[in-house]
CSV table of C-alpha atoms and ligand atoms in Angstrom, one decimal:
chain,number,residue,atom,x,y,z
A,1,UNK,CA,-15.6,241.7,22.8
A,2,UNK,CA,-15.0,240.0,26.1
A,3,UNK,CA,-16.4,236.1,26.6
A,4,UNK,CA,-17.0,234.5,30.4
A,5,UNK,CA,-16.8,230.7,29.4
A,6,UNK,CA,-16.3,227.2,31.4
A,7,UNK,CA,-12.9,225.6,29.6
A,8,UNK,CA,-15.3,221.8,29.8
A,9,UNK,CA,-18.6,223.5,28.5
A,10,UNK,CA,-19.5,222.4,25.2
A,11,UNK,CA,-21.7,225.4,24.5
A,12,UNK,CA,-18.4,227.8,25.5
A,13,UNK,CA,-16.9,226.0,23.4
A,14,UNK,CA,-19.2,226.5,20.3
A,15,UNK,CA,-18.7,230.0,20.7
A,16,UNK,CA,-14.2,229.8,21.0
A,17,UNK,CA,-14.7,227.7,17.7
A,18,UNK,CA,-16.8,230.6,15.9
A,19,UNK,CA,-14.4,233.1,17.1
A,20,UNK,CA,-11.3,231.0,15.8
A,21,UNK,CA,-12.8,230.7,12.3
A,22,UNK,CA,-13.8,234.2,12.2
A,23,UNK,CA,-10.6,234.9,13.3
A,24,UNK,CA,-12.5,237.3,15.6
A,25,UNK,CA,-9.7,238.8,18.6
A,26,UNK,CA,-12.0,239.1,22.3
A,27,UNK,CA,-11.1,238.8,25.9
A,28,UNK,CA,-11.2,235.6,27.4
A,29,UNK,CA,-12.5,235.1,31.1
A,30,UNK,CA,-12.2,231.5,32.5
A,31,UNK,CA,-14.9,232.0,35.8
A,32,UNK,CA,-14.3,229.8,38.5
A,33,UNK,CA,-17.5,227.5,38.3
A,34,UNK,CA,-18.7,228.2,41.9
A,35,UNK,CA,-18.6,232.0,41.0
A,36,UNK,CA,-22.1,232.8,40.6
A,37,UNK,CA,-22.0,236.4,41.3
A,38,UNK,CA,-20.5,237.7,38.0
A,39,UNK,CA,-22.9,235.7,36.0
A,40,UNK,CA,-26.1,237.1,38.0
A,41,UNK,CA,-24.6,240.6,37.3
A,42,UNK,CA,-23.9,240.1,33.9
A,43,UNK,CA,-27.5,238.5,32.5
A,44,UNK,CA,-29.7,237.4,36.3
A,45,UNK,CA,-28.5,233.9,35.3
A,46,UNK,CA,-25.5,231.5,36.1
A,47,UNK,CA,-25.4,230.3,32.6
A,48,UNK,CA,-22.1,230.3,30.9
A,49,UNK,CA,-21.1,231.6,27.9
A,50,UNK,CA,-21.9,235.0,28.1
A,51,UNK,CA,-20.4,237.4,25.4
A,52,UNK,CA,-19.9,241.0,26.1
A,53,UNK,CA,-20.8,243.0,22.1
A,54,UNK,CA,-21.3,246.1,21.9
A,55,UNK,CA,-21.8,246.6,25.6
A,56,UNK,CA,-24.8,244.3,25.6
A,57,UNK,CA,-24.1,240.6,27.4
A,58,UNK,CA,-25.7,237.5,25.4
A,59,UNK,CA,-25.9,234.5,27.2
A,60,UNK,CA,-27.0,231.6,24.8
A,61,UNK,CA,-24.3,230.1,23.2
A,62,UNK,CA,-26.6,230.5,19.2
A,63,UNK,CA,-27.8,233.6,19.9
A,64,UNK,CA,-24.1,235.0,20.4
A,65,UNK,CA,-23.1,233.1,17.3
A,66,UNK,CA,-25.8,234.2,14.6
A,67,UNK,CA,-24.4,237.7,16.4
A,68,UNK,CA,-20.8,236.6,15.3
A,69,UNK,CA,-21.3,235.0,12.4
A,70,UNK,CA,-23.3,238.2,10.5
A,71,UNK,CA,-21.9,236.8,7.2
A,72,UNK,CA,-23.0,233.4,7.7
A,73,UNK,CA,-20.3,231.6,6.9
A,74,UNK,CA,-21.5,228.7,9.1
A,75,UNK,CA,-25.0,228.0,6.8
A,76,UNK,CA,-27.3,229.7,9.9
A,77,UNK,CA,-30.2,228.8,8.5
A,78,UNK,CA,-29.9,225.0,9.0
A,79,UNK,CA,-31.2,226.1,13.0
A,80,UNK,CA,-34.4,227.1,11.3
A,81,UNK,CA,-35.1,223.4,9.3
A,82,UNK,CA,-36.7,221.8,12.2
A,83,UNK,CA,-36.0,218.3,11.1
A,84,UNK,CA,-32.4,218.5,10.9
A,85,UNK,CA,-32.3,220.5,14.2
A,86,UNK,CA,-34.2,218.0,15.8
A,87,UNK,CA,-31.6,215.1,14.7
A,88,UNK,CA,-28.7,217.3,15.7
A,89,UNK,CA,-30.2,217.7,18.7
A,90,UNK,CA,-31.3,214.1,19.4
A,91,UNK,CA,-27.4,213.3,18.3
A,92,UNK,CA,-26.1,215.8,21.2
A,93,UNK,CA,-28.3,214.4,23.7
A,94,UNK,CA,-27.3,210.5,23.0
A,95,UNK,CA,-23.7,211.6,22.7
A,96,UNK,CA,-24.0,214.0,26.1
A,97,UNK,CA,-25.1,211.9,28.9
A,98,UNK,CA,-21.8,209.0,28.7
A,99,UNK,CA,-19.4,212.3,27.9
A,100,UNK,CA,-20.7,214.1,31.1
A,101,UNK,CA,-20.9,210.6,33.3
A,102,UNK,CA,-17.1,209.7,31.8
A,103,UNK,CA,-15.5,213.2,31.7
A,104,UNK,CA,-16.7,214.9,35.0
A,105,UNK,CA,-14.5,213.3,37.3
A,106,UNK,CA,-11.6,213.9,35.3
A,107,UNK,CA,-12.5,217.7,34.4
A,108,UNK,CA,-12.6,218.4,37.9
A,109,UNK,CA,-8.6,217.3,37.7
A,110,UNK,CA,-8.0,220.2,35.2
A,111,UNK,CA,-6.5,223.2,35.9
A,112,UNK,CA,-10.0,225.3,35.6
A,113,UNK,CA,-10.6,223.9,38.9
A,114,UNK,CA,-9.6,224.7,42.2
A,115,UNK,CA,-10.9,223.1,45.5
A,116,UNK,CA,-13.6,225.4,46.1
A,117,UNK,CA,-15.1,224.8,42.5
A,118,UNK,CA,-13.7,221.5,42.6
A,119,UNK,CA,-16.3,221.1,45.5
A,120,UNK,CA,-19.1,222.8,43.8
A,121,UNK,CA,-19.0,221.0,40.9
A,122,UNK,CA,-19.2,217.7,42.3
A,123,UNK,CA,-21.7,218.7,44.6
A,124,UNK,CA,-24.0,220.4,42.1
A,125,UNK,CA,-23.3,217.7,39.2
A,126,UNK,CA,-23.8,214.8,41.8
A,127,UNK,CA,-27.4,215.6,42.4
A,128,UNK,CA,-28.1,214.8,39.0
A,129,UNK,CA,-25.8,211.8,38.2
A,130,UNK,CA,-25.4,210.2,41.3
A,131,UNK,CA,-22.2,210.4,43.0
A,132,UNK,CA,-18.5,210.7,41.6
A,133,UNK,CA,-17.0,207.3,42.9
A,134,UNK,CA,-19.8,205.8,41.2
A,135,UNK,CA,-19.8,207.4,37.6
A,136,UNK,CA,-15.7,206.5,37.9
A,137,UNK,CA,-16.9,202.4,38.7
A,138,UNK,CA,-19.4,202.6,35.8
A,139,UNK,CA,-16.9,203.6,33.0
A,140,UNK,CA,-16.6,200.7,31.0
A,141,UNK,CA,-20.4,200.7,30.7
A,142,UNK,CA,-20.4,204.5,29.8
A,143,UNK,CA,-17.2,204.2,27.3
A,144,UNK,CA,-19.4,201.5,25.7
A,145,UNK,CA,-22.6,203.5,25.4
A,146,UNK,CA,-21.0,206.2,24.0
A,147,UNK,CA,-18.9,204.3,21.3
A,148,UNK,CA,-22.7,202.8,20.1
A,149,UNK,CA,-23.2,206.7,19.5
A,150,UNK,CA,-20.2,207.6,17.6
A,151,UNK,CA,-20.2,204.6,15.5
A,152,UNK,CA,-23.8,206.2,14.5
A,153,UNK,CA,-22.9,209.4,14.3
A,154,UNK,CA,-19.8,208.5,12.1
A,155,UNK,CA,-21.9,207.4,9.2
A,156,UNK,CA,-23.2,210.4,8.9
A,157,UNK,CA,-19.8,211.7,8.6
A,158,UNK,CA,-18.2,213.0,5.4
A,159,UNK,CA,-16.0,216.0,5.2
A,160,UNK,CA,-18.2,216.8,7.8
A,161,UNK,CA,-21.3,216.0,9.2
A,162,UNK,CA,-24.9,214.7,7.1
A,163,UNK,CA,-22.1,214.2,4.7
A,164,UNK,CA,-21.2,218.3,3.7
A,165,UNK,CA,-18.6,219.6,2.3
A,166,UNK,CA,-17.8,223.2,4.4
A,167,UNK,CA,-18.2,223.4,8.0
A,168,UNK,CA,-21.9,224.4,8.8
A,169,UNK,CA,-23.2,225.3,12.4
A,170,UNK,CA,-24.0,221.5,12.9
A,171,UNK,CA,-20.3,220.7,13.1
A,172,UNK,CA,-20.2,223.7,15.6
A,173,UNK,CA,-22.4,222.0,17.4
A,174,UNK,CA,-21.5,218.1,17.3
A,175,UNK,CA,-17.7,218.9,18.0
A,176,UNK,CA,-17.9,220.8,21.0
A,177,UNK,CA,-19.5,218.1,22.4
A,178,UNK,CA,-17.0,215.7,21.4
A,179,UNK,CA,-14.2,218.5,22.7
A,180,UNK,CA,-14.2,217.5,26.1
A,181,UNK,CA,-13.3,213.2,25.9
A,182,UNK,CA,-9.8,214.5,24.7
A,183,UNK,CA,-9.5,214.6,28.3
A,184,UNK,CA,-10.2,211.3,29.3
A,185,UNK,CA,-7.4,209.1,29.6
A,186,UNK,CA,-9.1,205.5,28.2
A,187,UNK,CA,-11.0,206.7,25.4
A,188,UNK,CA,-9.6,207.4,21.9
A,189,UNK,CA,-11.5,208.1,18.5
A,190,UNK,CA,-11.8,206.0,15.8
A,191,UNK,CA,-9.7,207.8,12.8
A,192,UNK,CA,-12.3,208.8,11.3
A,193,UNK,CA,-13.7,210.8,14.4
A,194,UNK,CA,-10.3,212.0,15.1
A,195,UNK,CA,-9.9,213.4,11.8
A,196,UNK,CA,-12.9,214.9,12.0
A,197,UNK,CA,-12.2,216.7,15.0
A,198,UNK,CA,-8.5,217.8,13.6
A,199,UNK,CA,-10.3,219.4,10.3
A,200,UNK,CA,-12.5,221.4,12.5
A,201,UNK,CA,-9.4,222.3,14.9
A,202,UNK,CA,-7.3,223.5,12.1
A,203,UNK,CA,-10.2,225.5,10.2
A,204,UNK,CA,-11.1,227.1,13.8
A,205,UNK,CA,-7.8,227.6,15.0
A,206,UNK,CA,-8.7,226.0,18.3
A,207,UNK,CA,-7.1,225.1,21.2
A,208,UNK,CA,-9.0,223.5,24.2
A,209,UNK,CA,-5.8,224.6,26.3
A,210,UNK,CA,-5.0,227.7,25.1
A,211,UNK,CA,-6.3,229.6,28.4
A,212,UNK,CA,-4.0,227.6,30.8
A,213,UNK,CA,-1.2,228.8,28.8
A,214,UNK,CA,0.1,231.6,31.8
A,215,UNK,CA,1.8,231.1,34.6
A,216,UNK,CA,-1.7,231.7,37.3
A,217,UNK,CA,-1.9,228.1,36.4
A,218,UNK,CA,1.6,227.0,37.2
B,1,GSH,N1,-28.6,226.9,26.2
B,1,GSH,C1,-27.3,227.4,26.7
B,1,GSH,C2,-26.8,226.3,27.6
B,1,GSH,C3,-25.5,226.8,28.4
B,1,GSH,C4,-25.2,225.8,29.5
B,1,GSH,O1,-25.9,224.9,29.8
B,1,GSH,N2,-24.1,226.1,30.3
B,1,GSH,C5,-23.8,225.4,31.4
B,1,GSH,C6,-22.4,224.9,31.4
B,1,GSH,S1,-22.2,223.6,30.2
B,1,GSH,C7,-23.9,226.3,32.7
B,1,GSH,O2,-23.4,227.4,32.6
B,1,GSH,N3,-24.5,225.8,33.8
B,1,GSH,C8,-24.5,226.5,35.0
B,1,GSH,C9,-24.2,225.6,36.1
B,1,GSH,O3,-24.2,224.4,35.9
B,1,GSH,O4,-24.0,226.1,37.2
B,1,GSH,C10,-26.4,227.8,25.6
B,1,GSH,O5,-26.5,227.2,24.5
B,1,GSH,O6,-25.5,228.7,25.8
Protein backbone atom coordinates (compact mmCIF):
# COMPACT_ATOMS: atom_id res chain seq x y z
CA UNK A 1 0.00 0.00 0.00
CA UNK A 2 1.51 3.29 -0.81
CA UNK A 3 -0.05 6.72 0.88
CA UNK A 4 0.63 10.48 -0.75
CA UNK A 5 -0.03 12.60 2.45
CA UNK A 6 0.71 16.39 3.67
CA UNK A 7 2.87 15.88 7.17
CA UNK A 8 0.32 19.13 8.66
CA UNK A 9 -2.95 17.54 7.21
CA UNK A 10 -5.17 16.44 9.75
CA UNK A 11 -7.07 14.07 7.43
CA UNK A 12 -3.33 12.45 6.46
CA UNK A 13 -3.00 12.17 9.48
CA UNK A 14 -6.14 10.07 10.41
CA UNK A 15 -5.09 7.72 8.04
CA UNK A 16 -0.89 7.38 9.54
CA UNK A 17 -2.86 6.87 12.94
CA UNK A 18 -5.03 3.82 11.40
CA UNK A 19 -2.08 2.40 9.87
CA UNK A 20 0.04 2.57 13.19
CA UNK A 21 -2.64 0.77 15.22
CA UNK A 22 -3.17 -1.77 12.58
CA UNK A 23 0.25 -2.07 12.53
CA UNK A 24 -0.33 -1.97 8.79
CA UNK A 25 3.51 -1.62 6.80
CA UNK A 26 2.83 0.93 3.31
CA UNK A 27 4.91 3.40 1.48
CA UNK A 28 5.02 6.80 2.57
CA UNK A 29 5.10 9.79 -0.03
CA UNK A 30 5.43 13.28 1.53
CA UNK A 31 4.19 15.50 -1.95
CA UNK A 32 5.47 18.82 -2.00
CA UNK A 33 2.18 20.87 -1.52
CA UNK A 34 2.47 22.94 -4.78
CA UNK A 35 2.76 19.53 -6.67
CA UNK A 36 -0.56 19.17 -8.20
CA UNK A 37 0.29 16.97 -11.02
CA UNK A 38 0.59 13.58 -9.13
CA UNK A 39 -2.65 14.13 -7.36
CA UNK A 40 -4.59 15.01 -10.71
CA UNK A 41 -3.08 11.66 -12.06
CA UNK A 42 -3.71 9.69 -9.20
CA UNK A 43 -7.81 10.59 -8.54
CA UNK A 44 -8.54 14.20 -11.14
CA UNK A 45 -8.29 15.93 -7.67
CA UNK A 46 -5.52 17.78 -5.54
CA UNK A 47 -6.85 16.36 -2.41
CA UNK A 48 -4.45 14.67 -0.11
CA UNK A 49 -4.46 11.62 1.39
CA UNK A 50 -4.68 9.43 -1.31
CA UNK A 51 -4.05 5.56 -0.57
CA UNK A 52 -2.81 3.29 -3.23
CA UNK A 53 -4.83 -0.62 -2.23
CA UNK A 54 -4.99 -2.95 -4.39
CA UNK A 55 -3.99 -0.85 -7.27
CA UNK A 56 -7.13 1.32 -6.84
CA UNK A 57 -6.24 5.15 -5.30
CA UNK A 58 -8.89 6.39 -2.52
CA UNK A 59 -8.79 9.82 -1.82
CA UNK A 60 -11.09 10.50 1.31
CA UNK A 61 -9.39 10.17 4.32
CA UNK A 62 -12.83 7.65 5.89
CA UNK A 63 -13.29 5.96 2.96
CA UNK A 64 -9.53 4.64 3.03
CA UNK A 65 -10.02 3.90 6.62
CA UNK A 66 -13.30 1.71 6.71
CA UNK A 67 -10.97 0.10 3.74
CA UNK A 68 -8.18 -0.38 6.42
CA UNK A 69 -9.95 -1.02 9.24
CA UNK A 70 -11.99 -4.26 7.70
CA UNK A 71 -12.11 -5.67 11.28
CA UNK A 72 -13.47 -2.63 12.83
CA UNK A 73 -11.51 -2.28 15.49
CA UNK A 74 -12.16 1.54 15.50
CA UNK A 75 -16.26 1.09 16.22
CA UNK A 76 -17.04 2.23 12.33
CA UNK A 77 -20.35 2.47 12.78
CA UNK A 78 -20.37 5.56 15.06
CA UNK A 79 -20.02 7.55 11.24
CA UNK A 80 -23.40 6.21 10.57
CA UNK A 81 -25.26 7.76 14.04
CA UNK A 82 -25.84 11.03 12.60
CA UNK A 83 -26.14 12.83 15.93
CA UNK A 84 -22.78 11.92 17.21
CA UNK A 85 -21.26 12.65 13.76
CA UNK A 86 -22.75 15.84 13.63
CA UNK A 87 -21.11 16.83 17.20
CA UNK A 88 -17.80 15.42 16.16
CA UNK A 89 -18.03 17.27 13.39
CA UNK A 90 -19.22 20.62 14.94
CA UNK A 91 -16.15 19.88 17.50
CA UNK A 92 -13.58 19.66 14.42
CA UNK A 93 -14.88 22.68 12.93
CA UNK A 94 -14.69 24.93 16.32
CA UNK A 95 -11.33 23.38 17.07
CA UNK A 96 -10.11 23.90 13.14
CA UNK A 97 -10.34 27.50 12.26
CA UNK A 98 -7.77 28.92 15.48
CA UNK A 99 -5.37 25.58 14.71
CA UNK A 100 -5.15 26.59 10.99
CA UNK A 101 -5.00 30.67 11.73
CA UNK A 102 -2.13 29.72 14.67
CA UNK A 103 -0.25 26.83 13.00
CA UNK A 104 0.04 27.89 9.30
CA UNK A 105 2.69 30.28 9.58
CA UNK A 106 4.66 28.03 11.59
CA UNK A 107 4.08 24.77 9.31
CA UNK A 108 5.31 26.59 6.50
CA UNK A 109 8.84 26.66 8.81
CA UNK A 110 8.83 22.74 8.72
CA UNK A 111 10.81 20.78 6.82
CA UNK A 112 7.75 19.62 4.36
CA UNK A 113 8.23 22.87 2.94
CA UNK A 114 10.48 24.33 0.56
CA UNK A 115 10.35 27.77 -1.01
CA UNK A 116 8.34 26.91 -3.90
CA UNK A 117 5.53 25.24 -1.61
CA UNK A 118 6.43 27.56 0.92
CA UNK A 119 5.12 30.11 -1.62
CA UNK A 120 2.14 28.20 -2.62
CA UNK A 121 0.86 27.65 0.50
CA UNK A 122 0.82 31.04 1.75
CA UNK A 123 -0.56 32.18 -1.37
CA UNK A 124 -3.34 29.65 -1.70
CA UNK A 125 -4.07 29.66 2.30
CA UNK A 126 -4.02 33.54 2.29
CA UNK A 127 -6.98 33.91 0.12
CA UNK A 128 -9.01 32.41 2.64
CA UNK A 129 -7.52 33.80 5.98
CA UNK A 130 -6.23 36.86 5.16
CA UNK A 131 -2.61 37.37 5.01
CA UNK A 132 0.24 35.64 7.11
CA UNK A 133 1.65 38.74 8.97
CA UNK A 134 -1.66 39.19 10.11
CA UNK A 135 -2.80 35.64 11.41
CA UNK A 136 0.94 35.86 13.28
CA UNK A 137 -0.38 39.60 15.03
CA UNK A 138 -3.68 37.95 15.87
CA UNK A 139 -2.33 34.98 17.95
CA UNK A 140 -3.19 35.73 21.34
CA UNK A 141 -6.75 36.18 20.13
CA UNK A 142 -6.61 32.79 18.21
CA UNK A 143 -4.64 30.87 21.20
CA UNK A 144 -7.57 32.17 23.33
CA UNK A 145 -10.43 30.99 21.00
CA UNK A 146 -9.11 27.88 20.76
CA UNK A 147 -8.42 27.07 24.53
CA UNK A 148 -12.51 28.05 24.94
CA UNK A 149 -12.65 24.85 22.56
CA UNK A 150 -10.53 22.52 24.34
CA UNK A 151 -11.67 23.25 27.71
CA UNK A 152 -15.13 22.00 26.02
CA UNK A 153 -14.03 19.35 24.36
CA UNK A 154 -12.12 18.10 27.48
CA UNK A 155 -15.27 17.40 29.41
CA UNK A 156 -16.19 15.14 27.15
CA UNK A 157 -12.93 13.45 27.74
CA UNK A 158 -12.45 10.18 29.52
CA UNK A 159 -10.16 7.51 28.46
CA UNK A 160 -11.09 8.94 25.48
CA UNK A 161 -13.54 10.95 23.89
CA UNK A 162 -17.79 11.08 24.91
CA UNK A 163 -16.18 9.42 27.79
CA UNK A 164 -15.17 5.61 26.14
CA UNK A 165 -13.17 3.28 27.06
CA UNK A 166 -11.17 1.92 23.59
CA UNK A 167 -10.17 4.20 20.89
CA UNK A 168 -13.14 4.54 18.42
CA UNK A 169 -12.95 6.42 14.98
CA UNK A 170 -13.98 9.73 16.92
CA UNK A 171 -10.61 9.91 18.60
CA UNK A 172 -9.15 9.30 15.00
CA UNK A 173 -10.82 12.02 14.18
CA UNK A 174 -10.51 14.73 17.08
CA UNK A 175 -6.62 13.97 17.49
CA UNK A 176 -5.49 14.53 14.19
CA UNK A 177 -6.76 17.75 14.52
CA UNK A 178 -5.12 18.49 17.60
CA UNK A 179 -1.75 16.83 15.89
CA UNK A 180 -0.57 19.72 14.32
CA UNK A 181 -0.37 22.64 17.63
CA UNK A 182 2.53 20.42 18.81
CA UNK A 183 4.20 22.59 16.47
CA UNK A 184 3.46 25.88 17.74
CA UNK A 185 5.83 27.21 20.02
CA UNK A 186 3.28 29.22 22.73
CA UNK A 187 0.70 26.73 23.09
CA UNK A 188 0.79 23.72 25.46
CA UNK A 189 -2.12 21.30 26.54
CA UNK A 190 -3.70 21.16 29.63
CA UNK A 191 -2.63 17.56 31.08
CA UNK A 192 -5.45 16.21 30.47
CA UNK A 193 -5.26 17.03 26.67
CA UNK A 194 -1.77 15.97 26.63
CA UNK A 195 -2.41 12.71 27.99
CA UNK A 196 -4.98 12.29 25.81
CA UNK A 197 -2.99 12.78 22.92
CA UNK A 198 0.11 10.44 24.45
CA UNK A 199 -2.62 7.44 24.89
CA UNK A 200 -3.56 7.69 21.32
CA UNK A 201 0.29 8.08 20.24
CA UNK A 202 1.39 5.03 22.04
CA UNK A 203 -1.68 2.80 20.91
CA UNK A 204 -1.04 4.17 17.18
CA UNK A 205 2.53 3.97 17.25
CA UNK A 206 2.64 7.54 15.83
CA UNK A 207 5.14 9.83 15.08
CA UNK A 208 4.28 13.26 13.41
CA UNK A 209 8.13 13.37 12.52
CA UNK A 210 8.85 10.09 11.54
CA UNK A 211 9.05 11.06 7.63
CA UNK A 212 11.83 13.79 8.22
CA UNK A 213 13.87 11.11 9.67
CA UNK A 214 16.45 10.81 6.34
CA UNK A 215 19.01 12.75 5.41
CA UNK A 216 16.87 14.64 1.93
CA UNK A 217 15.88 16.73 4.91
CA UNK A 218 19.27 17.58 6.36
N1 LIG B 1 -12.58 15.11 2.90
C1 LIG B 1 -11.17 14.93 2.66
C2 LIG B 1 -10.47 16.24 3.00
C3 LIG B 1 -8.98 16.21 2.67
C4 LIG B 1 -8.39 17.60 2.62
O1 LIG B 1 -9.08 18.61 2.83
N2 LIG B 1 -7.09 17.69 2.33
C5 LIG B 1 -6.45 18.97 2.17
C6 LIG B 1 -5.22 19.09 3.04
S1 LIG B 1 -5.62 19.21 4.74
C7 LIG B 1 -5.96 19.12 0.75
O2 LIG B 1 -5.42 18.21 0.18
N3 LIG B 1 -6.15 20.31 0.15
C8 LIG B 1 -5.64 20.60 -1.14
C9 LIG B 1 -5.05 21.95 -1.20
O3 LIG B 1 -5.26 22.71 -0.23
O4 LIG B 1 -4.39 22.27 -2.16
C10 LIG B 1 -10.67 13.77 3.51
O5 LIG B 1 -11.27 13.50 4.57
O6 LIG B 1 -9.71 13.09 3.12
Amino acid sequence: MKLYHYIHCPFCVRVRLVLGLLKLPYKSTVLPYHDEQTPMKLTGVKMLPIMEIDGQNLNESLDIIAKLDSENRLNLELLNDKPSLQKVEDILSKLGAPIHNLCMPYWVWTPEFDSTSRRYFIEKKSKKRGPFDQLMQRQSEFLETLQIHLDELEEQIGLFFDHQKELTIFDVMISSHLWGMTLHPEFQFSEKMYEYLKRIKALCEFDYHEDYKSSQYF
